Amino acid sequence: MSKGTYSFTTPIYYVNAAPHLGTAYTTVAADTVARYQRMNGYDVAFVTGMDEHGQKVADTAAGKGMSPQEWCDSMEPAFRDAWDMLNITYTDFVRTTEPRHARSVQKFWQDLYDKGYLYKSSYEGWYCVHEETYYAESDLEKNEDDQFVCPDCKRPVQLMASGEENWFFKLSEFQQPLLDFYAANPDFIRPETRRNEIVTFVEGGLKDLSISRSTFDWGVPLPFDEGHVCYVWADALLAYITGVGYADPEREGEFERRWPMQYHFVGKDITRFHCVIWPAMLMAAGLPVTGTVFGHGFLLTKGEKMSKSKGNALKPADLCAVFGVDAYRYYFMSDVQFGHDGSISLERMVQVYNNELANTWGNLCSRVFNMTKKYFGGQVPEVPAEFAGAENPLAEVAAGLYAKYDECMAKVDFTGATAAVQELAGAANLYVEQQAPFRLAKDPEKAGELAFVMYNLLEAIRIIALYMAPFMPNTSAEVFSRLSLGEIVGLTDIEAATAWGQLPAGNAVETGDPLFPRLDVDAIDMDVE
Ligand code: MSP
């Protein structure tokens, strides 16, 4: 029986550039949650997509000599292919130019208009097209040419002339409701440092937000004033509700069932949109607010945020070609603590790969599968009756694992979750050393003990494969196949499935190639953009 719904999102990515390590990071994290919570009995909705409107995308398309729609259409395969390559199991991929999304946007803002939360007024101020964000003059910085520049990306900002009439959302009315909401829901913004930033920002006062533009037309027209298109953020955030069936006659009842969501996973640079504007929009609409906005950190190379313009960008496909998709996923999830900035490097990636995958998890499988072949003709041995209830350190480690792992996964501490699984792999490697099956095998009187030890090792491998599956789905499927076990995908009770002693005696065990052949960093030749 399902434990209920578990729903979450990545950001809806701008289509001015192809997916990169940063966007792949959030998407892999969300997929790890999706895969785990399915195995944990939840009915999962995992929404991702493309943010296609706004001036930045229109400008990019113009620069390519294409219409915005043509440009966006041409980018869809880049995103879908990247997510397929990384084994991402999203449940909806929302393109903000789809008619179903326009329907959500129009329904939502019509509702706020009807409720009196919108008014028309002229706007004078500054706008950064790259960030698609309005700034007060007091927030701006100046460059060497004495031009005002964006405080975030340092590019010159545009003056939005008065005379352009905009629709405004009465965001200022939500200052106190938001502060009350943050106080009553301490988990709404995580990690804690981001929460403090947001509370301070809102305490400083909120201005009403311009939600429409009339000087260009690349956006969703507002139903009550068709000469205006929706501001790109006032459109994109609503992809989260489109993705679970809001205003969709073909998905009746789904939105009510799946909303509110558990999580929005976002980078720390866009937490303000998600923690201030978005909950205020939802409150105005009378809809419940998402459980947690989790603002993860940036991936840094040599201490700097990775970007093409800095020439320090590694590409997901290149890394996957060297390490394999599973090791790629494992590295980013285990080594960069979700919520903190993390320095990444090829050297470190090789180190984690060799230590934790080749030498620990991969080596355990090779040794144990080979010994099974040698001592038991490649079959899982039966545990002799006299060993039932015998001291079993691996069973003990495994017994405490679900609680530890589940707690980490619920709070998206992937580093903690992988460390907990690696404890069992480490314990199993130690057990090989201590029990020394290769010595037991030489003594016919120890045949029973040998069977007991080997069964325990194979069973530990089965359990590790289950817990590793959300991180490294291909490898776990491979291990299951070598143990002649069925599919992991589709399993809905990981707690029951990881209870000790379920590996059937007599199952054929295949040895196969090493799961993670060791890598030498000096032999890797890779371009950095
Ligand atoms: N379209 C908006 C989001 C709208 S959501 C309703 C947007 N798109 S984006 O394509 O720019 O998304 C970028 C996402 O990738 C952000 O969450 C950002 O934090 C993340 N990253 C971009 N570079 C990054 C790193 N170097 N490291 C980690 N994540 C970073 O913003």
Coordinates of C-alpha atoms and ligand atoms in Angstrom, one line a residue:
M1 CA 0.0 0.0 0.0
S2 CA 1.2 3.5 -0.9
K3 CA 2.4 5.6 2.0
G4 CA 0.9 8.6 0.2
T5 CA 2.3 11.2 -2.3
Y6 CA 5.8 12.6 -2.4
S7 CA 6.2 15.4 -4.8
F8 CA 9.1 17.8 -5.6
T9 CA 10.7 19.8 -8.3
T10 CA 13.9 21.0 -9.8
P11 CA 14.0 24.5 -11.2
I12 CA 12.5 24.9 -14.7
Y13 CA 15.7 25.6 -16.5
Y14 CA 16.3 28.5 -18.9
V15 CA 16.8 27.4 -22.4
N16 CA 19.4 29.9 -23.4
A17 CA 22.1 27.3 -22.7
A18 CA 22.4 23.5 -22.7
P19 CA 22.3 21.6 -19.4
H20 CA 25.6 21.8 -17.5
L21 CA 27.1 20.4 -14.3
G22 CA 25.1 22.8 -12.1
T23 CA 21.7 22.1 -13.5
A24 CA 22.6 18.3 -13.7
Y25 CA 23.5 18.5 -10.0
T26 CA 20.0 19.5 -8.9
T27 CA 18.4 17.1 -11.3
V28 CA 20.4 14.1 -10.1
A29 CA 19.6 15.0 -6.5
A30 CA 15.9 15.1 -7.3
D31 CA 16.2 11.8 -9.1
T32 CA 17.9 10.2 -6.2
V33 CA 15.0 11.3 -4.0
A34 CA 12.5 10.0 -6.6
R35 CA 14.1 6.6 -6.8
Y36 CA 14.4 6.3 -3.1
Q37 CA 10.9 7.4 -2.2
R38 CA 9.4 5.1 -4.8
M39 CA 11.3 2.2 -3.1
N40 CA 10.1 3.5 0.2
G41 CA 6.4 3.2 -0.8
Y42 CA 5.5 6.7 -1.9
D43 CA 3.6 7.7 -5.0
V44 CA 6.2 10.1 -6.5
A45 CA 5.8 13.2 -8.7
F46 CA 9.0 14.7 -9.9
V47 CA 8.6 17.8 -12.0
T48 CA 11.3 19.4 -14.1
G49 CA 11.1 21.3 -17.4
M50 CA 12.2 24.3 -19.4
D51 CA 11.7 28.0 -18.7
E52 CA 11.2 29.4 -22.2
H53 CA 9.7 32.8 -21.9
G54 CA 11.3 36.2 -21.1
Q55 CA 13.6 38.6 -22.6
K56 CA 16.8 36.5 -22.1
V57 CA 15.5 33.6 -24.2
A58 CA 14.0 36.0 -26.8
D59 CA 17.4 37.7 -27.1
T60 CA 19.3 34.4 -27.3
A61 CA 16.9 33.2 -30.1
A62 CA 17.3 36.5 -32.0
G63 CA 21.1 36.1 -31.8
K64 CA 20.7 32.7 -33.4
G65 CA 18.5 34.1 -36.1
M66 CA 15.5 32.0 -34.9
S67 CA 12.1 32.8 -33.6
P68 CA 11.9 32.2 -29.8
Q69 CA 9.7 29.2 -30.3
E70 CA 12.0 27.6 -32.9
W71 CA 14.9 28.2 -30.5
C72 CA 13.1 26.6 -27.6
D73 CA 12.0 23.6 -29.7
S74 CA 15.6 23.1 -30.8
M75 CA 16.7 23.0 -27.1
E76 CA 14.2 20.4 -25.9
P77 CA 16.3 17.4 -27.1
A78 CA 19.4 18.8 -25.4
F79 CA 17.6 18.7 -22.1
R80 CA 15.7 15.5 -22.6
D81 CA 18.8 13.7 -23.9
A82 CA 21.0 15.0 -21.0
W83 CA 18.4 13.7 -18.5
D84 CA 18.1 10.4 -20.2
M85 CA 21.9 10.0 -20.2
L86 CA 21.9 10.6 -16.5
N87 CA 19.0 8.1 -15.9
I88 CA 16.6 10.7 -14.7
T89 CA 13.1 9.5 -13.9
Y90 CA 11.1 12.7 -13.9
T91 CA 7.3 12.3 -14.0
D92 CA 6.6 15.5 -15.8
F93 CA 8.6 17.8 -18.0
V94 CA 6.9 21.1 -18.3
R95 CA 7.7 23.4 -21.2
T96 CA 6.4 26.9 -20.3
T97 CA 5.3 27.4 -23.9
E98 CA 2.9 24.5 -23.8
P99 CA -0.8 25.4 -24.0
R100 CA -1.5 23.5 -20.8
H101 CA 0.9 25.7 -18.9
A102 CA -0.6 28.9 -20.5
R103 CA -3.9 27.7 -19.1
S104 CA -2.5 27.3 -15.6
V105 CA -0.8 30.8 -15.7
Q106 CA -4.0 32.4 -17.0
K107 CA -6.2 30.7 -14.5
F108 CA -3.9 31.5 -11.6
W109 CA -3.4 35.2 -12.3
Q110 CA -7.1 35.7 -13.3
D111 CA -7.9 34.3 -9.8
L112 CA -5.6 36.8 -8.1
Y113 CA -7.0 39.6 -10.2
D114 CA -10.5 38.6 -9.2
K115 CA -9.4 38.5 -5.6
G116 CA -8.1 42.1 -5.8
Y117 CA -4.4 41.4 -5.5
L118 CA -3.4 43.1 -8.7
Y119 CA -3.4 46.7 -9.8
K120 CA -2.0 48.6 -12.8
S121 CA 0.7 51.3 -12.4
S122 CA 3.8 52.6 -14.1
Y123 CA 7.1 51.2 -13.1
E124 CA 10.4 53.0 -13.1
G125 CA 13.4 51.1 -12.2
W126 CA 16.1 48.7 -13.3
Y127 CA 16.0 45.3 -14.8
C128 CA 18.7 42.7 -15.4
V129 CA 17.9 40.6 -18.4
H130 CA 20.4 37.9 -17.5
E131 CA 18.9 37.4 -14.0
E132 CA 15.4 38.3 -15.2
T133 CA 15.1 40.4 -12.0
Y134 CA 14.1 43.9 -11.0
Y135 CA 16.4 45.9 -8.8
A136 CA 16.1 49.1 -6.8
E137 CA 18.8 51.6 -7.7
S138 CA 20.1 51.3 -4.1
D139 CA 20.9 47.6 -4.8
L140 CA 23.0 48.3 -7.9
E141 CA 26.7 48.4 -8.3
K142 CA 28.8 50.5 -10.8
N143 CA 31.4 49.2 -13.3
E144 CA 34.6 50.9 -14.4
D145 CA 32.6 52.9 -17.0
D146 CA 30.4 54.2 -14.3
Q147 CA 27.5 52.2 -15.6
F148 CA 25.0 50.6 -13.2
V149 CA 25.4 46.9 -13.1
C150 CA 23.5 44.0 -11.7
P151 CA 24.7 43.1 -8.1
D152 CA 24.4 39.4 -8.9
C153 CA 25.9 38.9 -12.4
K154 CA 27.6 42.3 -12.8
R155 CA 26.2 42.9 -16.3
P156 CA 24.8 46.3 -17.2
V157 CA 21.1 46.7 -16.2
Q158 CA 18.3 48.3 -18.3
L159 CA 16.3 51.3 -17.2
M160 CA 12.7 50.5 -17.4
A161 CA 11.1 53.8 -18.4
S162 CA 8.0 55.2 -16.8
G163 CA 5.2 55.2 -19.3
E164 CA 5.3 51.4 -19.5
E165 CA 2.3 50.4 -17.5
N166 CA 2.6 47.2 -15.6
W167 CA 0.4 45.0 -13.5
F168 CA 1.6 44.7 -10.0
F169 CA 1.1 42.0 -7.4
K170 CA 0.5 43.3 -3.9
L171 CA 3.5 41.5 -2.5
S172 CA 4.0 44.1 0.2
E173 CA 0.8 42.9 1.9
F174 CA 2.5 39.6 2.6
Q175 CA 5.4 40.8 4.7
Q176 CA 3.8 39.9 8.0
P177 CA 2.0 36.7 6.8
L178 CA 5.4 35.5 5.4
L179 CA 7.3 36.2 8.6
D180 CA 4.6 34.4 10.6
F181 CA 4.7 31.6 8.1
Y182 CA 8.6 31.3 8.5
A183 CA 8.2 31.3 12.3
A184 CA 5.5 28.6 12.2
N185 CA 7.3 26.4 9.7
P186 CA 11.0 26.3 10.6
D187 CA 11.6 23.7 7.9
F188 CA 10.3 25.8 5.1
I189 CA 13.7 27.2 4.2
R190 CA 16.7 25.0 4.4
P191 CA 19.5 24.9 5.1
E192 CA 19.4 27.2 8.2
T193 CA 21.8 29.8 6.7
R194 CA 19.5 30.5 3.8
R195 CA 16.6 30.8 6.2
N196 CA 18.3 33.6 8.1
E197 CA 19.1 35.5 4.9
I198 CA 15.5 35.4 3.8
V199 CA 14.0 36.4 7.1
T200 CA 16.3 39.4 7.3
F201 CA 15.4 40.3 3.7
V202 CA 11.7 40.2 4.4
E203 CA 12.0 42.0 7.7
G204 CA 13.5 44.8 5.7
G205 CA 10.2 45.3 3.9
L206 CA 8.7 44.2 0.6
K207 CA 7.8 46.1 -2.5
D208 CA 4.9 45.2 -4.8
L209 CA 6.1 43.1 -7.7
S210 CA 5.6 44.0 -11.3
I211 CA 4.2 40.8 -12.9
S212 CA 3.6 41.9 -16.5
R213 CA 5.4 43.5 -19.5
S214 CA 3.8 45.3 -22.4
T215 CA 7.0 46.2 -24.4
F216 CA 7.6 42.7 -25.7
D217 CA 5.3 39.7 -26.4
W218 CA 7.4 36.6 -25.6
G219 CA 5.3 35.4 -22.7
V220 CA 1.8 34.3 -21.6
P221 CA -0.8 37.0 -22.2
L222 CA -2.7 38.1 -19.1
P223 CA -6.3 37.1 -19.6
F224 CA -7.7 40.4 -18.2
D225 CA -5.3 42.6 -20.3
E226 CA -4.1 40.9 -23.4
G227 CA -1.6 43.6 -24.3
H228 CA 0.5 42.4 -21.4
V229 CA 2.5 39.2 -21.0
C230 CA 3.4 37.7 -17.7
Y231 CA 6.8 38.5 -16.2
V232 CA 8.9 35.3 -16.7
W233 CA 9.2 34.4 -13.0
A234 CA 5.4 34.9 -12.5
D235 CA 5.0 32.4 -15.2
A236 CA 7.8 29.9 -14.5
L237 CA 7.0 29.3 -10.8
L238 CA 3.6 28.1 -11.9
A239 CA 5.2 25.3 -13.8
Y240 CA 5.3 23.5 -10.5
I241 CA 1.6 23.3 -10.3
T242 CA 1.2 22.6 -14.0
G243 CA 3.4 19.6 -13.5
V244 CA 1.0 18.0 -11.1
G245 CA -2.1 18.7 -13.1
Y246 CA -3.4 22.1 -12.0
A247 CA -6.1 23.4 -14.3
D248 CA -5.7 20.2 -16.4
P249 CA -9.1 18.6 -17.3
E250 CA -7.2 15.5 -18.3
R251 CA -5.7 15.0 -14.9
E252 CA -8.7 15.5 -12.7
G253 CA -8.1 15.2 -9.0
E254 CA -4.3 15.0 -9.3
F255 CA -3.5 18.5 -8.2
E256 CA -5.6 18.1 -5.0
R257 CA -3.9 14.8 -4.3
R258 CA -0.4 16.0 -4.8
W259 CA -0.4 19.6 -3.6
P260 CA 1.3 20.8 -1.4
M261 CA 4.6 19.3 -2.4
Q262 CA 7.4 18.1 0.0
Y263 CA 10.2 20.0 -1.7
H264 CA 11.5 22.5 -4.2
F265 CA 15.1 21.9 -4.9
V266 CA 16.8 25.0 -6.1
G267 CA 20.3 26.7 -6.3
K268 CA 21.0 29.2 -3.5
D269 CA 20.9 32.1 -6.1
I270 CA 17.2 31.6 -6.7
T271 CA 15.9 30.9 -3.1
R272 CA 14.5 34.4 -2.8
F273 CA 12.0 33.9 -5.6
H274 CA 11.0 30.6 -4.1
C275 CA 10.9 31.7 -0.5
V276 CA 9.3 35.1 -0.8
I277 CA 7.4 35.6 -4.1
W278 CA 6.2 32.0 -4.5
P279 CA 4.7 31.5 -1.0
A280 CA 3.1 34.9 -1.2
M281 CA 1.5 34.0 -4.6
L282 CA 0.2 30.7 -3.1
M283 CA -1.1 32.4 0.0
A284 CA -3.0 35.0 -2.2
A285 CA -4.5 32.1 -4.2
G286 CA -5.5 30.4 -1.0
L287 CA -3.3 27.4 -1.8
P288 CA -1.1 25.6 0.7
V289 CA 2.7 26.3 0.6
T290 CA 5.3 23.7 -0.3
G291 CA 6.9 22.0 2.7
T292 CA 10.6 22.9 2.1
V293 CA 12.5 25.0 -0.3
F294 CA 16.0 23.5 -0.2
G295 CA 18.6 25.9 -1.5
H296 CA 21.7 23.9 -2.4
G297 CA 25.2 25.4 -2.9
F298 CA 27.3 26.0 -5.9
L299 CA 29.7 23.6 -7.5
L300 CA 33.0 25.4 -7.5
T301 CA 36.1 24.7 -9.5
K302 CA 39.3 26.1 -8.2
G303 CA 37.2 28.1 -5.8
E304 CA 35.1 29.8 -8.4
K305 CA 31.6 29.2 -9.6
M306 CA 31.8 27.1 -12.7
S307 CA 30.8 28.9 -15.9
K308 CA 31.8 28.7 -19.5
S309 CA 32.9 32.3 -19.5
K310 CA 35.4 31.5 -16.9
G311 CA 36.7 28.5 -18.8
N312 CA 36.4 26.2 -15.8
A313 CA 33.4 24.2 -16.9
L314 CA 33.5 20.4 -17.0
K315 CA 30.7 18.8 -19.1
P316 CA 28.4 16.1 -17.7
A317 CA 28.8 13.9 -20.9
D318 CA 32.6 14.1 -20.8
L319 CA 32.7 13.0 -17.1
C320 CA 30.2 10.2 -17.7
A321 CA 32.3 9.0 -20.6
V322 CA 35.2 8.5 -18.2
F323 CA 33.6 7.5 -14.9
G324 CA 30.3 6.1 -16.1
V325 CA 26.9 7.5 -15.2
D326 CA 26.6 5.8 -11.8
A327 CA 30.0 7.0 -10.6
Y328 CA 29.1 10.5 -11.8
R329 CA 25.9 10.4 -9.8
Y330 CA 27.6 9.0 -6.7
Y331 CA 30.4 11.5 -6.7
F332 CA 28.2 14.6 -6.8
M333 CA 25.7 13.2 -4.3
S334 CA 28.2 11.8 -1.8
D335 CA 31.1 14.3 -2.0
V336 CA 29.4 17.6 -2.3
Q337 CA 27.2 18.0 0.9
F338 CA 23.8 19.1 -0.4
G339 CA 23.2 22.6 0.9
H340 CA 26.9 23.6 1.0
D341 CA 29.1 24.9 -1.8
G342 CA 31.5 22.2 -2.9
S343 CA 34.8 22.2 -4.7
I344 CA 34.9 19.7 -7.4
S345 CA 37.9 18.5 -9.4
L346 CA 38.9 15.6 -11.7
E347 CA 41.5 14.6 -9.1
R348 CA 39.0 14.4 -6.3
M349 CA 36.5 12.6 -8.5
V350 CA 39.2 9.9 -9.3
Q351 CA 40.0 9.7 -5.6
V352 CA 36.4 9.1 -4.5
Y353 CA 35.9 6.7 -7.4
N354 CA 39.0 4.6 -6.5
N355 CA 38.4 4.6 -2.8
E356 CA 34.7 4.2 -2.4
L357 CA 33.7 2.5 -5.6
A358 CA 36.6 0.5 -7.0
N359 CA 38.3 -0.4 -3.7
T360 CA 35.3 -0.7 -1.4
W361 CA 32.0 -1.6 -3.1
G362 CA 33.4 -3.0 -6.4
N363 CA 36.2 -4.9 -4.7
L364 CA 33.8 -6.5 -2.2
C365 CA 31.6 -7.8 -5.1
S366 CA 34.6 -9.1 -7.0
R367 CA 36.1 -10.9 -4.1
V368 CA 32.8 -12.4 -2.9
F369 CA 31.5 -13.5 -6.3
N370 CA 34.9 -15.1 -7.2
M371 CA 35.0 -17.0 -3.9
T372 CA 31.4 -18.2 -4.4
K373 CA 32.4 -19.5 -7.8
K374 CA 35.5 -21.2 -6.4
Y375 CA 34.1 -22.7 -3.2
F376 CA 30.4 -23.2 -4.0
G377 CA 30.3 -23.7 -7.8
G378 CA 28.8 -20.3 -8.2
Q379 CA 25.8 -20.8 -6.1
V380 CA 24.6 -19.1 -2.9
P381 CA 25.3 -21.6 -0.1
E382 CA 22.8 -22.7 2.4
V383 CA 23.4 -21.6 6.0
P384 CA 23.8 -24.8 8.0
A385 CA 21.3 -25.2 10.8
E386 CA 23.9 -25.0 13.6
F387 CA 24.7 -21.4 12.5
A388 CA 21.2 -20.1 12.8
G389 CA 21.3 -17.4 15.4
A390 CA 25.1 -17.4 15.5
E391 CA 26.9 -14.1 16.1
N392 CA 26.6 -12.1 12.9
P393 CA 28.2 -8.7 12.8
L394 CA 27.0 -7.9 9.2
A395 CA 23.4 -8.6 10.1
E396 CA 23.8 -6.3 13.1
V397 CA 25.1 -3.4 10.9
A398 CA 22.4 -4.1 8.4
A399 CA 19.7 -4.1 11.0
G400 CA 20.2 -0.5 12.0
L401 CA 20.7 0.7 8.4
Y402 CA 17.2 1.5 7.3
A403 CA 16.5 3.9 10.1
K404 CA 19.8 5.8 9.6
Y405 CA 19.5 5.9 5.8
D406 CA 15.9 6.8 5.7
E407 CA 16.4 9.7 8.1
C408 CA 19.2 11.0 5.9
M409 CA 17.2 10.7 2.7
A410 CA 14.1 12.4 4.2
K411 CA 16.3 15.4 5.0
V412 CA 18.2 15.1 1.7
D413 CA 21.5 14.4 3.4
F414 CA 22.9 12.3 0.6
T415 CA 26.4 12.4 2.0
G416 CA 25.1 10.9 5.3
A417 CA 23.0 8.3 3.4
T418 CA 25.9 7.0 1.3
A419 CA 28.2 7.0 4.3
A420 CA 25.7 4.8 6.1
V421 CA 25.7 2.3 3.2
Q422 CA 29.4 2.4 2.9
E423 CA 29.7 1.4 6.6
L424 CA 28.1 -1.9 5.6
A425 CA 30.4 -2.3 2.6
G426 CA 33.4 -1.5 4.8
A427 CA 32.2 -3.9 7.5
A428 CA 31.9 -6.6 4.9
N429 CA 35.4 -6.1 3.6
L430 CA 36.7 -6.3 7.1
Y431 CA 34.7 -9.4 7.7
V432 CA 36.4 -11.0 4.7
E433 CA 39.8 -10.2 6.3
Q434 CA 38.7 -11.4 9.7
Q435 CA 36.9 -14.6 8.8
A436 CA 39.3 -15.4 6.0
P437 CA 37.1 -17.7 3.9
F438 CA 40.3 -18.6 1.8
R439 CA 41.6 -20.2 5.0
L440 CA 38.3 -21.8 6.0
A441 CA 38.2 -23.3 2.5
K442 CA 41.4 -25.3 3.2
D443 CA 39.9 -27.1 6.2
P444 CA 37.1 -29.6 5.4
E445 CA 35.9 -29.4 9.0
K446 CA 35.2 -25.7 8.5
A447 CA 32.8 -26.2 5.5
G448 CA 29.8 -25.2 7.6
E449 CA 31.5 -22.0 8.8
L450 CA 32.6 -21.2 5.3
A451 CA 29.0 -21.5 4.0
F452 CA 27.8 -19.2 6.8
V453 CA 30.5 -16.6 6.2
M454 CA 29.9 -16.6 2.4
Y455 CA 26.1 -16.4 2.8
N456 CA 26.5 -13.4 5.1
L457 CA 28.8 -11.6 2.5
L458 CA 26.4 -12.3 -0.4
E459 CA 23.5 -11.1 1.7
A460 CA 25.3 -8.0 2.7
I461 CA 26.0 -7.3 -1.0
R462 CA 22.3 -7.7 -1.8
I463 CA 21.4 -5.2 0.9
I464 CA 24.0 -2.7 -0.2
A465 CA 22.8 -2.9 -3.8
L466 CA 19.3 -2.0 -2.6
Y467 CA 20.5 1.0 -0.7
M468 CA 22.9 2.1 -3.5
A469 CA 20.1 1.9 -6.1
P470 CA 18.8 5.5 -5.8
F471 CA 22.4 6.7 -6.4
M472 CA 23.7 4.1 -8.8
P473 CA 20.7 2.4 -10.4
N474 CA 22.7 0.6 -13.2
T475 CA 25.2 -1.0 -10.9
S476 CA 22.6 -2.1 -8.4
A477 CA 20.6 -3.7 -11.3
E478 CA 23.8 -5.4 -12.4
V479 CA 24.6 -6.8 -9.0
F480 CA 21.0 -8.0 -8.6
S481 CA 21.3 -9.8 -12.0
R482 CA 24.6 -11.4 -10.9
L483 CA 22.8 -12.7 -7.8
S484 CA 20.0 -14.0 -10.0
L485 CA 17.5 -11.7 -8.3
G486 CA 14.7 -9.7 -10.0
E487 CA 14.3 -6.1 -10.8
I488 CA 14.9 -3.4 -8.2
V489 CA 12.8 -0.8 -10.1
G490 CA 9.2 -1.4 -9.0
L491 CA 10.1 -2.4 -5.5
T492 CA 8.0 -0.4 -3.0
D493 CA 9.1 -1.5 0.4
I494 CA 12.8 -1.1 0.9
E495 CA 12.5 -1.6 4.6
A496 CA 11.1 -5.0 4.2
A497 CA 13.3 -5.9 1.3
T498 CA 16.5 -5.1 3.3
A499 CA 15.5 -7.3 6.2
W500 CA 18.3 -9.9 6.7
G501 CA 18.2 -13.3 5.3
Q502 CA 16.2 -13.1 2.1
L503 CA 18.8 -14.1 -0.4
P504 CA 17.6 -17.6 -1.6
A505 CA 20.2 -20.4 -1.2
G506 CA 20.9 -22.0 -4.5
N507 CA 20.7 -18.8 -6.5
A508 CA 23.3 -18.8 -9.3
V509 CA 26.1 -16.1 -8.8
E510 CA 27.9 -14.7 -11.7
T511 CA 31.3 -13.3 -11.4
G512 CA 31.5 -10.8 -14.3
D513 CA 33.9 -7.9 -15.0
P514 CA 34.9 -5.5 -12.2
L515 CA 32.0 -3.1 -11.6
F516 CA 34.4 -0.1 -11.2
P517 CA 37.8 -0.7 -12.8
R518 CA 40.4 1.5 -11.1
L519 CA 41.2 4.8 -12.8
D520 CA 44.5 6.6 -13.1
V521 CA 44.1 10.4 -13.1
D522 CA 47.1 11.0 -15.3
A523 CA 45.6 8.8 -18.0
I524 CA 42.5 11.0 -18.3
D525 CA 42.5 13.5 -21.1
M526 CA 39.6 15.9 -20.9
D527 CA 38.9 19.3 -22.3
V528 CA 37.6 22.0 -20.0
E529 CA 35.4 24.7 -21.5
Ligands
MSP1 N1 14.6 29.6 -15.0 C1 15.1 29.8 -13.7 C2 14.4 29.0 -12.6 C3 12.9 29.1 -12.6 S1 12.2 28.0 -11.5 C4 10.6 28.4 -11.4 C5 16.6 29.6 -13.6 N2 17.1 28.8 -14.5 S2 18.6 28.4 -14.7 O1 18.7 27.6 -15.9 O2 19.4 29.5 -14.7 O3 18.8 27.4 -13.5 C6 19.9 27.4 -13.0 C7 19.8 26.5 -11.8 O4 21.1 25.8 -11.8 C8 19.7 27.2 -10.5 O5 19.1 26.5 -9.5 C9 21.2 27.5 -10.2 O6 21.4 27.6 -8.8 C10 21.8 26.2 -10.7 N3 23.2 26.4 -11.0 C11 23.8 27.1 -12.0 N4 25.1 27.0 -11.8 C12 25.5 26.3 -10.7 C13 26.6 25.8 -10.2 N5 27.8 26.1 -10.6 N6 26.5 24.9 -9.1 C14 25.3 24.4 -8.7 N7 24.2 24.9 -9.2 C15 24.2 26.0 -10.0 O7 17.2 30.1 -12.7

